[in-house]
Coordinates of C-alpha atoms and ligand atoms in Angstrom, one line a residue:
M1 CA 88.4 108.7 104.4
I2 CA 86.8 107.0 107.4
L3 CA 87.0 103.2 107.2
N4 CA 83.8 101.2 107.9
K5 CA 83.6 98.4 110.4
E6 CA 84.5 95.7 108.0
Q7 CA 87.6 97.6 106.7
L8 CA 88.7 98.4 110.2
A9 CA 88.4 94.7 111.3
F10 CA 90.3 93.7 108.1
K11 CA 93.1 96.2 108.9
K12 CA 93.5 94.9 112.4
K13 CA 93.5 91.3 111.2
L14 CA 96.1 92.1 108.5
R15 CA 98.4 93.9 111.0
E16 CA 98.4 90.9 113.3
F17 CA 98.9 88.5 110.3
A18 CA 101.8 90.5 108.8
E19 CA 103.6 90.9 112.1
K20 CA 103.3 87.2 113.0
Q21 CA 103.8 85.6 109.6
I22 CA 105.6 88.0 107.3
L23 CA 107.9 90.1 109.5
P24 CA 110.0 87.2 110.9
H25 CA 111.4 86.5 107.4
A26 CA 111.8 90.1 106.1
A27 CA 115.4 90.9 107.0
E28 CA 116.6 87.5 105.8
I29 CA 114.8 87.9 102.5
D30 CA 116.4 91.3 102.0
R31 CA 119.9 90.0 103.0
T32 CA 119.8 86.9 100.8
T33 CA 117.6 88.3 98.0
E34 CA 115.8 84.9 98.1
F35 CA 112.3 84.9 96.7
P36 CA 109.8 84.9 99.7
W37 CA 108.2 81.6 99.1
N38 CA 107.3 81.1 102.8
N39 CA 105.5 84.4 102.8
I40 CA 103.8 83.7 99.5
K41 CA 102.4 80.5 100.9
A42 CA 101.2 82.3 104.1
L43 CA 99.4 85.0 101.9
A44 CA 97.8 82.3 99.8
K45 CA 96.5 80.4 102.9
E46 CA 95.0 83.6 104.1
G47 CA 93.2 84.2 100.8
L48 CA 95.2 87.4 100.1
F49 CA 95.8 86.7 96.5
G50 CA 92.2 87.5 95.8
V51 CA 91.2 90.2 98.3
S52 CA 89.0 92.2 96.0
Q53 CA 88.1 89.4 93.6
P54 CA 84.5 88.1 93.8
K55 CA 83.9 84.9 95.8
E56 CA 82.8 83.1 92.7
N57 CA 86.4 83.5 91.4
G58 CA 87.8 82.2 94.6
G59 CA 88.4 85.6 96.1
L60 CA 87.5 87.1 99.5
G61 CA 84.9 89.4 97.9
L62 CA 86.1 92.5 99.7
D63 CA 86.5 96.0 98.2
N64 CA 89.6 97.7 96.8
V65 CA 90.0 99.7 100.0
C66 CA 90.6 96.4 101.7
Y67 CA 93.0 95.5 98.9
S68 CA 95.0 98.7 99.6
I69 CA 95.0 97.8 103.3
A70 CA 96.4 94.4 102.6
I71 CA 99.2 95.8 100.4
E72 CA 100.0 98.5 103.0
E73 CA 100.1 96.1 106.0
V74 CA 102.3 93.5 104.2
S75 CA 104.7 96.2 102.9
R76 CA 104.9 97.8 106.3
V77 CA 106.9 94.8 107.3
C78 CA 108.3 93.4 104.0
A79 CA 108.1 95.3 100.7
S80 CA 109.6 92.4 98.7
T81 CA 106.5 90.4 99.7
G82 CA 104.2 93.4 99.2
V83 CA 105.3 94.0 95.6
T84 CA 105.1 90.3 94.8
L85 CA 101.5 90.4 95.9
A86 CA 100.7 93.7 94.3
A87 CA 102.2 92.8 90.9
H88 CA 100.3 89.5 90.9
S89 CA 96.9 91.0 92.0
S90 CA 96.5 94.2 90.1
L91 CA 98.3 93.4 86.9
P92 CA 97.8 89.9 85.5
C93 CA 94.7 89.2 87.7
G94 CA 93.4 92.7 86.8
L95 CA 93.9 92.1 83.1
L96 CA 92.2 88.7 83.1
S97 CA 89.3 90.1 85.1
L98 CA 88.9 92.9 82.7
A99 CA 89.2 91.1 79.3
G100 CA 89.5 87.4 79.9
T101 CA 87.0 84.9 78.4
A102 CA 85.1 82.5 80.7
D103 CA 87.6 79.8 79.7
Q104 CA 90.7 82.0 80.3
K105 CA 89.3 83.0 83.7
K106 CA 88.7 79.3 84.6
K107 CA 92.2 78.2 83.5
Y108 CA 94.3 81.2 84.6
L109 CA 92.5 83.7 86.8
I110 CA 90.9 81.4 89.3
P111 CA 94.1 79.5 90.2
M112 CA 95.9 82.8 90.6
V113 CA 93.2 84.3 92.8
K114 CA 93.3 81.1 95.0
G115 CA 97.0 81.5 95.3
E116 CA 97.7 78.2 93.6
K117 CA 99.5 79.9 90.7
L118 CA 101.6 83.1 90.5
G119 CA 101.3 85.7 87.7
G120 CA 103.4 88.4 86.1
F121 CA 103.0 91.3 83.7
G122 CA 105.5 92.2 81.0
L123 CA 105.1 95.7 79.4
T124 CA 108.5 97.3 79.9
E125 CA 111.3 96.5 77.4
P126 CA 115.0 97.4 77.2
G127 CA 114.1 100.2 74.8
S128 CA 110.7 101.2 76.1
G129 CA 109.6 102.1 79.7
S130 CA 107.9 105.4 80.2
D131 CA 107.1 105.4 76.5
A132 CA 105.5 102.0 76.6
A133 CA 104.0 102.4 73.1
A134 CA 107.5 102.3 71.7
M135 CA 107.7 98.5 72.4
S136 CA 109.3 96.3 69.8
T137 CA 108.1 92.8 70.9
H138 CA 105.8 91.6 68.1
A139 CA 103.4 88.8 67.5
E140 CA 102.4 87.3 64.2
K141 CA 99.6 84.9 63.4
K142 CA 100.9 81.7 61.8
N143 CA 99.0 78.5 61.2
G144 CA 96.4 79.3 63.8
N145 CA 99.0 80.2 66.4
W146 CA 100.6 83.4 67.6
V147 CA 104.4 83.6 67.3
I148 CA 106.0 86.1 69.6
T149 CA 109.5 87.6 69.4
G150 CA 111.0 90.2 71.6
T151 CA 112.4 91.0 75.1
K152 CA 110.7 92.2 78.3
M153 CA 112.6 94.0 81.0
F154 CA 112.2 94.5 84.8
T155 CA 109.4 91.9 84.9
T156 CA 108.3 91.3 88.5
N157 CA 107.7 87.6 89.2
G158 CA 109.5 86.9 85.9
S159 CA 111.0 83.5 86.8
T160 CA 108.5 82.5 89.5
A161 CA 105.2 83.2 87.7
D162 CA 103.3 80.3 86.2
F163 CA 101.5 82.7 83.8
M164 CA 102.8 85.8 82.2
L165 CA 100.6 88.5 80.6
I166 CA 102.6 90.4 78.0
S167 CA 102.1 93.1 75.4
A168 CA 103.2 92.7 71.7
V169 CA 102.7 94.7 68.5
T170 CA 100.4 92.9 66.1
S171 CA 99.8 95.7 63.6
P172 CA 102.6 98.3 63.6
E173 CA 100.8 100.7 61.3
K174 CA 98.0 101.1 63.8
K175 CA 100.4 102.4 66.5
T176 CA 98.8 101.9 70.0
H177 CA 95.7 100.4 68.4
G178 CA 98.0 97.7 67.0
I179 CA 99.2 96.4 70.3
S180 CA 97.6 93.2 71.8
A181 CA 97.9 91.3 75.1
F182 CA 98.8 87.6 75.4
I183 CA 98.9 84.9 78.0
I184 CA 102.1 82.9 78.1
E185 CA 102.5 79.8 80.2
K186 CA 105.8 79.2 82.1
D187 CA 107.3 76.3 80.1
T188 CA 106.3 77.4 76.6
P189 CA 109.1 76.7 74.2
G190 CA 110.8 79.9 73.0
F191 CA 110.2 81.6 76.3
T192 CA 113.3 82.0 78.5
V193 CA 114.3 83.9 81.6
S194 CA 117.6 85.5 80.4
Q195 CA 118.6 87.1 83.6
K196 CA 117.5 87.7 87.2
L197 CA 118.2 91.3 88.1
E198 CA 119.9 92.4 91.3
K199 CA 118.4 95.5 92.8
M200 CA 118.9 98.1 95.4
G201 CA 115.3 97.7 96.8
W202 CA 112.6 95.0 96.8
R203 CA 115.6 92.7 96.9
G204 CA 113.6 89.5 97.5
S205 CA 111.2 90.2 94.7
D206 CA 111.9 88.4 91.4
T207 CA 112.7 90.9 88.7
C208 CA 113.8 89.5 85.4
E209 CA 114.6 90.0 81.8
L210 CA 112.5 87.7 79.6
V211 CA 113.3 86.7 76.0
F212 CA 110.7 85.4 73.5
E213 CA 112.2 83.8 70.5
N214 CA 109.5 82.5 68.1
C215 CA 107.6 81.6 71.1
T216 CA 104.4 79.9 69.8
I217 CA 101.2 80.0 71.7
P218 CA 97.7 78.9 70.7
E219 CA 95.3 81.5 69.2
E220 CA 93.1 81.4 72.2
N221 CA 95.9 82.9 74.4
L222 CA 95.2 86.3 72.9
L223 CA 93.6 88.3 75.7
G224 CA 90.4 90.2 74.7
K225 CA 90.3 91.8 71.3
E226 CA 93.3 92.0 68.9
G227 CA 94.5 95.7 69.0
D228 CA 93.0 96.5 72.4
G229 CA 96.1 95.4 74.5
F230 CA 97.5 98.8 75.1
K231 CA 94.1 100.0 76.4
Y232 CA 94.0 97.0 78.8
F233 CA 97.5 97.5 80.0
L234 CA 96.9 101.2 80.7
N235 CA 93.8 100.2 82.6
A236 CA 95.7 97.7 84.7
L237 CA 98.4 100.3 85.5
D238 CA 95.7 102.6 87.0
S239 CA 94.9 99.9 89.5
G240 CA 98.6 99.0 89.9
R241 CA 99.3 102.6 91.0
I242 CA 96.9 102.2 93.9
G243 CA 98.9 99.1 94.9
V244 CA 102.3 100.9 94.7
G245 CA 100.9 103.9 96.5
A246 CA 99.7 101.6 99.3
M247 CA 103.2 100.0 99.4
A248 CA 104.7 103.4 100.0
I249 CA 102.2 104.2 102.8
G250 CA 103.1 100.9 104.4
L251 CA 106.9 101.6 104.2
A252 CA 106.4 105.1 105.6
Q253 CA 104.2 103.8 108.4
G254 CA 106.8 101.2 109.1
A255 CA 109.5 103.9 109.3
L256 CA 107.5 106.1 111.6
D257 CA 106.6 103.1 113.9
E258 CA 110.3 102.2 114.2
C259 CA 111.1 105.8 115.2
L260 CA 108.4 105.8 117.8
K261 CA 109.4 102.4 119.1
W262 CA 113.0 103.2 119.5
L263 CA 112.7 106.8 120.8
L264 CA 110.1 105.8 123.4
K265 CA 111.9 102.6 124.3
E266 CA 115.1 104.5 125.0
K267 CA 113.2 107.0 127.1
R268 CA 111.6 104.2 129.1
E269 CA 114.5 101.8 129.6
P270 CA 117.5 104.0 129.1
I271 CA 120.1 101.4 128.3
E272 CA 119.0 97.9 129.4
G273 CA 118.9 95.3 126.7
A274 CA 121.2 97.0 124.3
D275 CA 124.5 95.3 123.4
E276 CA 127.8 97.1 123.7
E277 CA 127.9 98.4 120.2
L278 CA 124.3 99.7 120.4
K279 CA 125.0 101.2 123.8
E280 CA 127.8 103.2 122.4
A281 CA 125.7 104.3 119.5
L282 CA 122.9 105.3 121.8
L283 CA 125.1 107.2 124.0
Y284 CA 126.7 109.0 121.1
A285 CA 123.3 110.0 119.8
D286 CA 122.1 111.1 123.2
L287 CA 119.0 108.9 122.6
W288 CA 119.1 106.6 125.5
N289 CA 118.4 109.2 128.2
G290 CA 115.3 110.3 126.3
K291 CA 116.4 113.8 125.4
R292 CA 115.4 113.8 121.8
I293 CA 111.8 112.6 122.2
D294 CA 111.3 115.3 124.8
Q295 CA 112.3 118.1 122.4
Q296 CA 109.6 119.8 120.5
A297 CA 111.9 120.0 117.4
F298 CA 111.9 116.2 117.2
Q299 CA 108.2 115.9 118.0
F300 CA 107.4 118.2 115.1
I301 CA 109.3 115.9 112.8
L302 CA 107.2 113.0 114.0
A303 CA 104.1 115.2 113.6
D304 CA 105.0 116.0 110.0
M305 CA 105.6 112.3 109.2
E306 CA 102.2 111.4 110.7
T307 CA 100.5 114.2 108.8
E308 CA 102.0 113.2 105.4
I309 CA 101.2 109.5 105.9
T310 CA 97.6 110.4 106.8
V311 CA 97.1 112.6 103.7
A312 CA 98.6 109.9 101.4
R313 CA 96.5 107.2 102.9
N314 CA 93.4 109.2 102.3
M315 CA 94.4 109.8 98.7
I316 CA 95.0 106.1 98.0
Y317 CA 91.8 105.0 99.8
T318 CA 89.9 107.6 97.8
A319 CA 91.2 106.2 94.5
A320 CA 90.4 102.7 95.6
A321 CA 86.9 103.8 96.7
L322 CA 86.3 105.4 93.3
K323 CA 87.3 102.1 91.6
D324 CA 84.8 100.3 93.9
Q325 CA 82.1 102.7 92.7
G326 CA 82.9 101.9 89.1
V327 CA 83.7 105.5 88.3
P328 CA 86.9 106.9 86.6
F329 CA 89.9 106.9 89.0
K330 CA 92.9 107.4 86.6
K331 CA 93.7 110.9 87.9
E332 CA 93.2 110.0 91.6
A333 CA 95.3 106.9 91.3
A334 CA 98.2 108.9 89.6
I335 CA 97.9 111.6 92.3
G336 CA 97.9 109.1 95.1
K337 CA 100.9 107.2 93.6
L338 CA 102.8 110.4 93.0
F339 CA 102.2 111.8 96.5
A340 CA 102.4 108.6 98.4
T341 CA 105.8 107.5 96.9
E342 CA 107.4 110.9 97.2
M343 CA 106.0 111.2 100.7
G344 CA 107.4 107.8 101.5
M345 CA 110.9 109.0 100.4
R346 CA 110.6 112.0 102.6
V347 CA 109.4 110.1 105.6
C348 CA 112.0 107.3 105.3
T349 CA 114.7 110.0 105.0
K350 CA 113.4 111.8 108.1
A351 CA 113.3 108.5 110.0
I352 CA 116.9 107.8 109.2
D353 CA 117.9 111.3 110.3
L354 CA 115.9 110.9 113.6
L355 CA 117.5 107.6 114.6
A356 CA 121.0 108.2 113.2
P357 CA 123.4 106.6 113.8
L358 CA 121.2 103.6 114.7
S359 CA 119.4 103.6 111.4
G360 CA 122.1 101.6 109.7
T361 CA 122.2 98.8 112.4
E362 CA 120.7 95.4 111.9
E363 CA 118.1 95.9 114.7
I364 CA 116.4 98.7 112.8
P365 CA 115.2 98.0 109.3
L366 CA 115.4 101.6 108.1
S367 CA 118.1 101.1 105.5
R368 CA 115.9 98.4 104.0
F369 CA 112.9 100.7 104.0
F370 CA 114.9 103.5 102.5
R371 CA 116.1 101.2 99.6
D372 CA 112.6 99.8 99.1
I373 CA 110.8 103.1 99.0
K374 CA 113.0 104.3 96.1
A375 CA 111.7 101.5 93.9
C376 CA 108.1 102.6 94.6
E377 CA 108.9 105.9 92.8
I378 CA 109.8 104.0 89.7
G379 CA 107.5 100.9 89.3
E380 CA 104.1 101.4 87.7
G381 CA 105.4 104.7 86.1
T382 CA 107.9 107.1 87.5
S383 CA 106.9 110.4 89.3
Q384 CA 107.3 112.2 86.0
V385 CA 104.9 109.8 84.3
Q386 CA 102.4 110.4 87.0
R387 CA 102.7 114.1 86.4
I388 CA 102.1 113.6 82.7
V389 CA 98.9 111.5 83.5
I390 CA 97.6 114.1 86.0
A391 CA 98.2 117.0 83.7
R392 CA 96.6 115.2 80.8
E393 CA 93.5 114.4 82.8
L394 CA 93.3 117.9 84.3
L395 CA 93.5 119.5 80.8
K396 CA 90.9 117.1 79.5
E397 CA 88.5 118.1 82.3
N398 CA 88.9 121.7 81.6
E399 CA 88.9 121.8 77.8
Ligands
FAD401 C1 111.9 96.9 90.7 C2 111.1 97.1 89.4 C3 110.0 96.3 89.1 C4 109.4 96.5 87.9 N1 108.4 95.6 87.5 C5 107.8 95.7 86.3 C6 106.8 94.7 85.8 O1 106.4 93.8 86.6 N2 106.3 94.8 84.6 C7 106.7 95.9 83.8 O2 106.2 95.9 82.6 N3 107.6 96.8 84.2 C8 108.1 96.7 85.4 N4 109.1 97.7 85.8 C9 109.5 98.7 84.9 C10 109.0 100.1 85.3 O3 107.7 100.3 85.1 C11 109.9 101.1 84.5 O4 111.2 101.0 85.0 C12 109.4 102.5 84.5 O5 108.2 102.6 83.8 C13 110.4 103.4 83.9 O6 110.8 103.0 82.7 P1 112.4 102.9 82.3 O7 113.0 102.2 83.4 O8 112.5 102.4 80.9 O9 112.9 104.4 82.4 P2 112.8 105.5 81.3 O10 111.4 105.5 80.7 O11 113.9 105.4 80.3 O12 112.9 106.8 82.1 C14 114.2 107.3 82.6 C15 114.0 108.6 83.3 O13 113.4 109.6 82.4 C16 112.2 110.1 82.9 N5 111.3 110.3 81.7 C17 111.0 109.5 80.8 N6 110.1 110.0 79.9 C18 109.8 111.3 80.4 C19 109.0 112.4 79.9 N7 108.3 112.3 78.8 N8 109.0 113.5 80.6 C20 109.8 113.6 81.7 N9 110.6 112.6 82.2 C21 110.6 111.5 81.5 C22 111.7 109.1 83.8 O14 110.8 109.6 84.8 C23 112.9 108.5 84.4 O15 113.3 109.4 85.5 C24 109.7 97.5 87.0 C25 110.8 98.4 87.4 C26 111.4 98.2 88.6 C27 112.6 99.1 89.0

């Protein structure tokens, strides 16, 4: 897909912004696993919490292709920051845009779009992930309130979010039509963050287990219609898949850019600037005298990486453009997410092979990218779940 002038200008601006403001903190965030507050503030200042939200909601009023570009460019330098932004934008903001009342939008959506408040989305539970309909968290109406009990697992922004959008069963006999969506504020009694999870990738992002124990919220914190929650969550996941696909493209692009940077640098300036340990590694790998980059076998690997990234980017932009046109994009989002995340895994693996043994050194963030890309294959539905969605849509189209 060819970007228009506005999208190209946005991409250029985001590349500069991410390299200047987000990149300097990325390695430290990964090392310490600290939540990237500095980066979050920088994103908020730039208006990036509401890229595709209309201006009347406090957003930038751009399209979903620009939203994908923002996630890609941020994730190209720091996936922990990228997932924090993506989880906030496409899930809680997406749900409130879809089904929120005017009052809910004013109270919750607008502060989130402006970057004044952070949001999270709790669907997964210890006993239900891919089979989200098997959730056991339930909500009962009591004295004009909703009382919620249950546990949510792997919730991004779990301890840092001001507002959490969660799913709960309200009428078990109605199965998926008996699931509703609720807005929970951070300090509501009965809502606790029971653990912050340590992870292999997206290490600076805030992933938590949340417990709701007779957590009582006012009736007006039901989102949309009672029983329509599952439909809303599936809808938000379609958009979420565009976000995670864009993250994977950013990581793959970051990995390719590192390969080009180092291979060309070592060809240009054989050994200057490298410390002793690096010199030894470079010599060992025969990189510093430029031999590898001159070989067609290595150039073909770079060509394959570039080809795969270009294909994935076109898929994700297409899904985003369909969303912008207001036409169905479920299948295209699942195809894009599946291909982009599996492509990202292949590209990051090739990058590690290309720069080995430098790949594991502190100067090159490839081990971080490699750990981060794996999480992209899991969040917003695993690759197997994407295949289930694609096959279902394909069969529906051909029945
Ligand atoms: C870092 C991170 C952040 C996350 N953030 C959030 C969040 O903010 N909110 C949220 O609600 N969730 C979040 N999740 C949860 C994520 O969406 C789930 O982990 C994912 O949907 C898989 O669910 P599960 O972990 O229970 O695995 P399971 O569903 O138990 O799956 C285990 C394995 O079985 C496979 N499998 C399952 N069912 C089938 C089937 N029918 N056919 C073939 N294979 C199958 C899966 O593909 C997977 O490989 C996050 C997860 C991670 C890792």
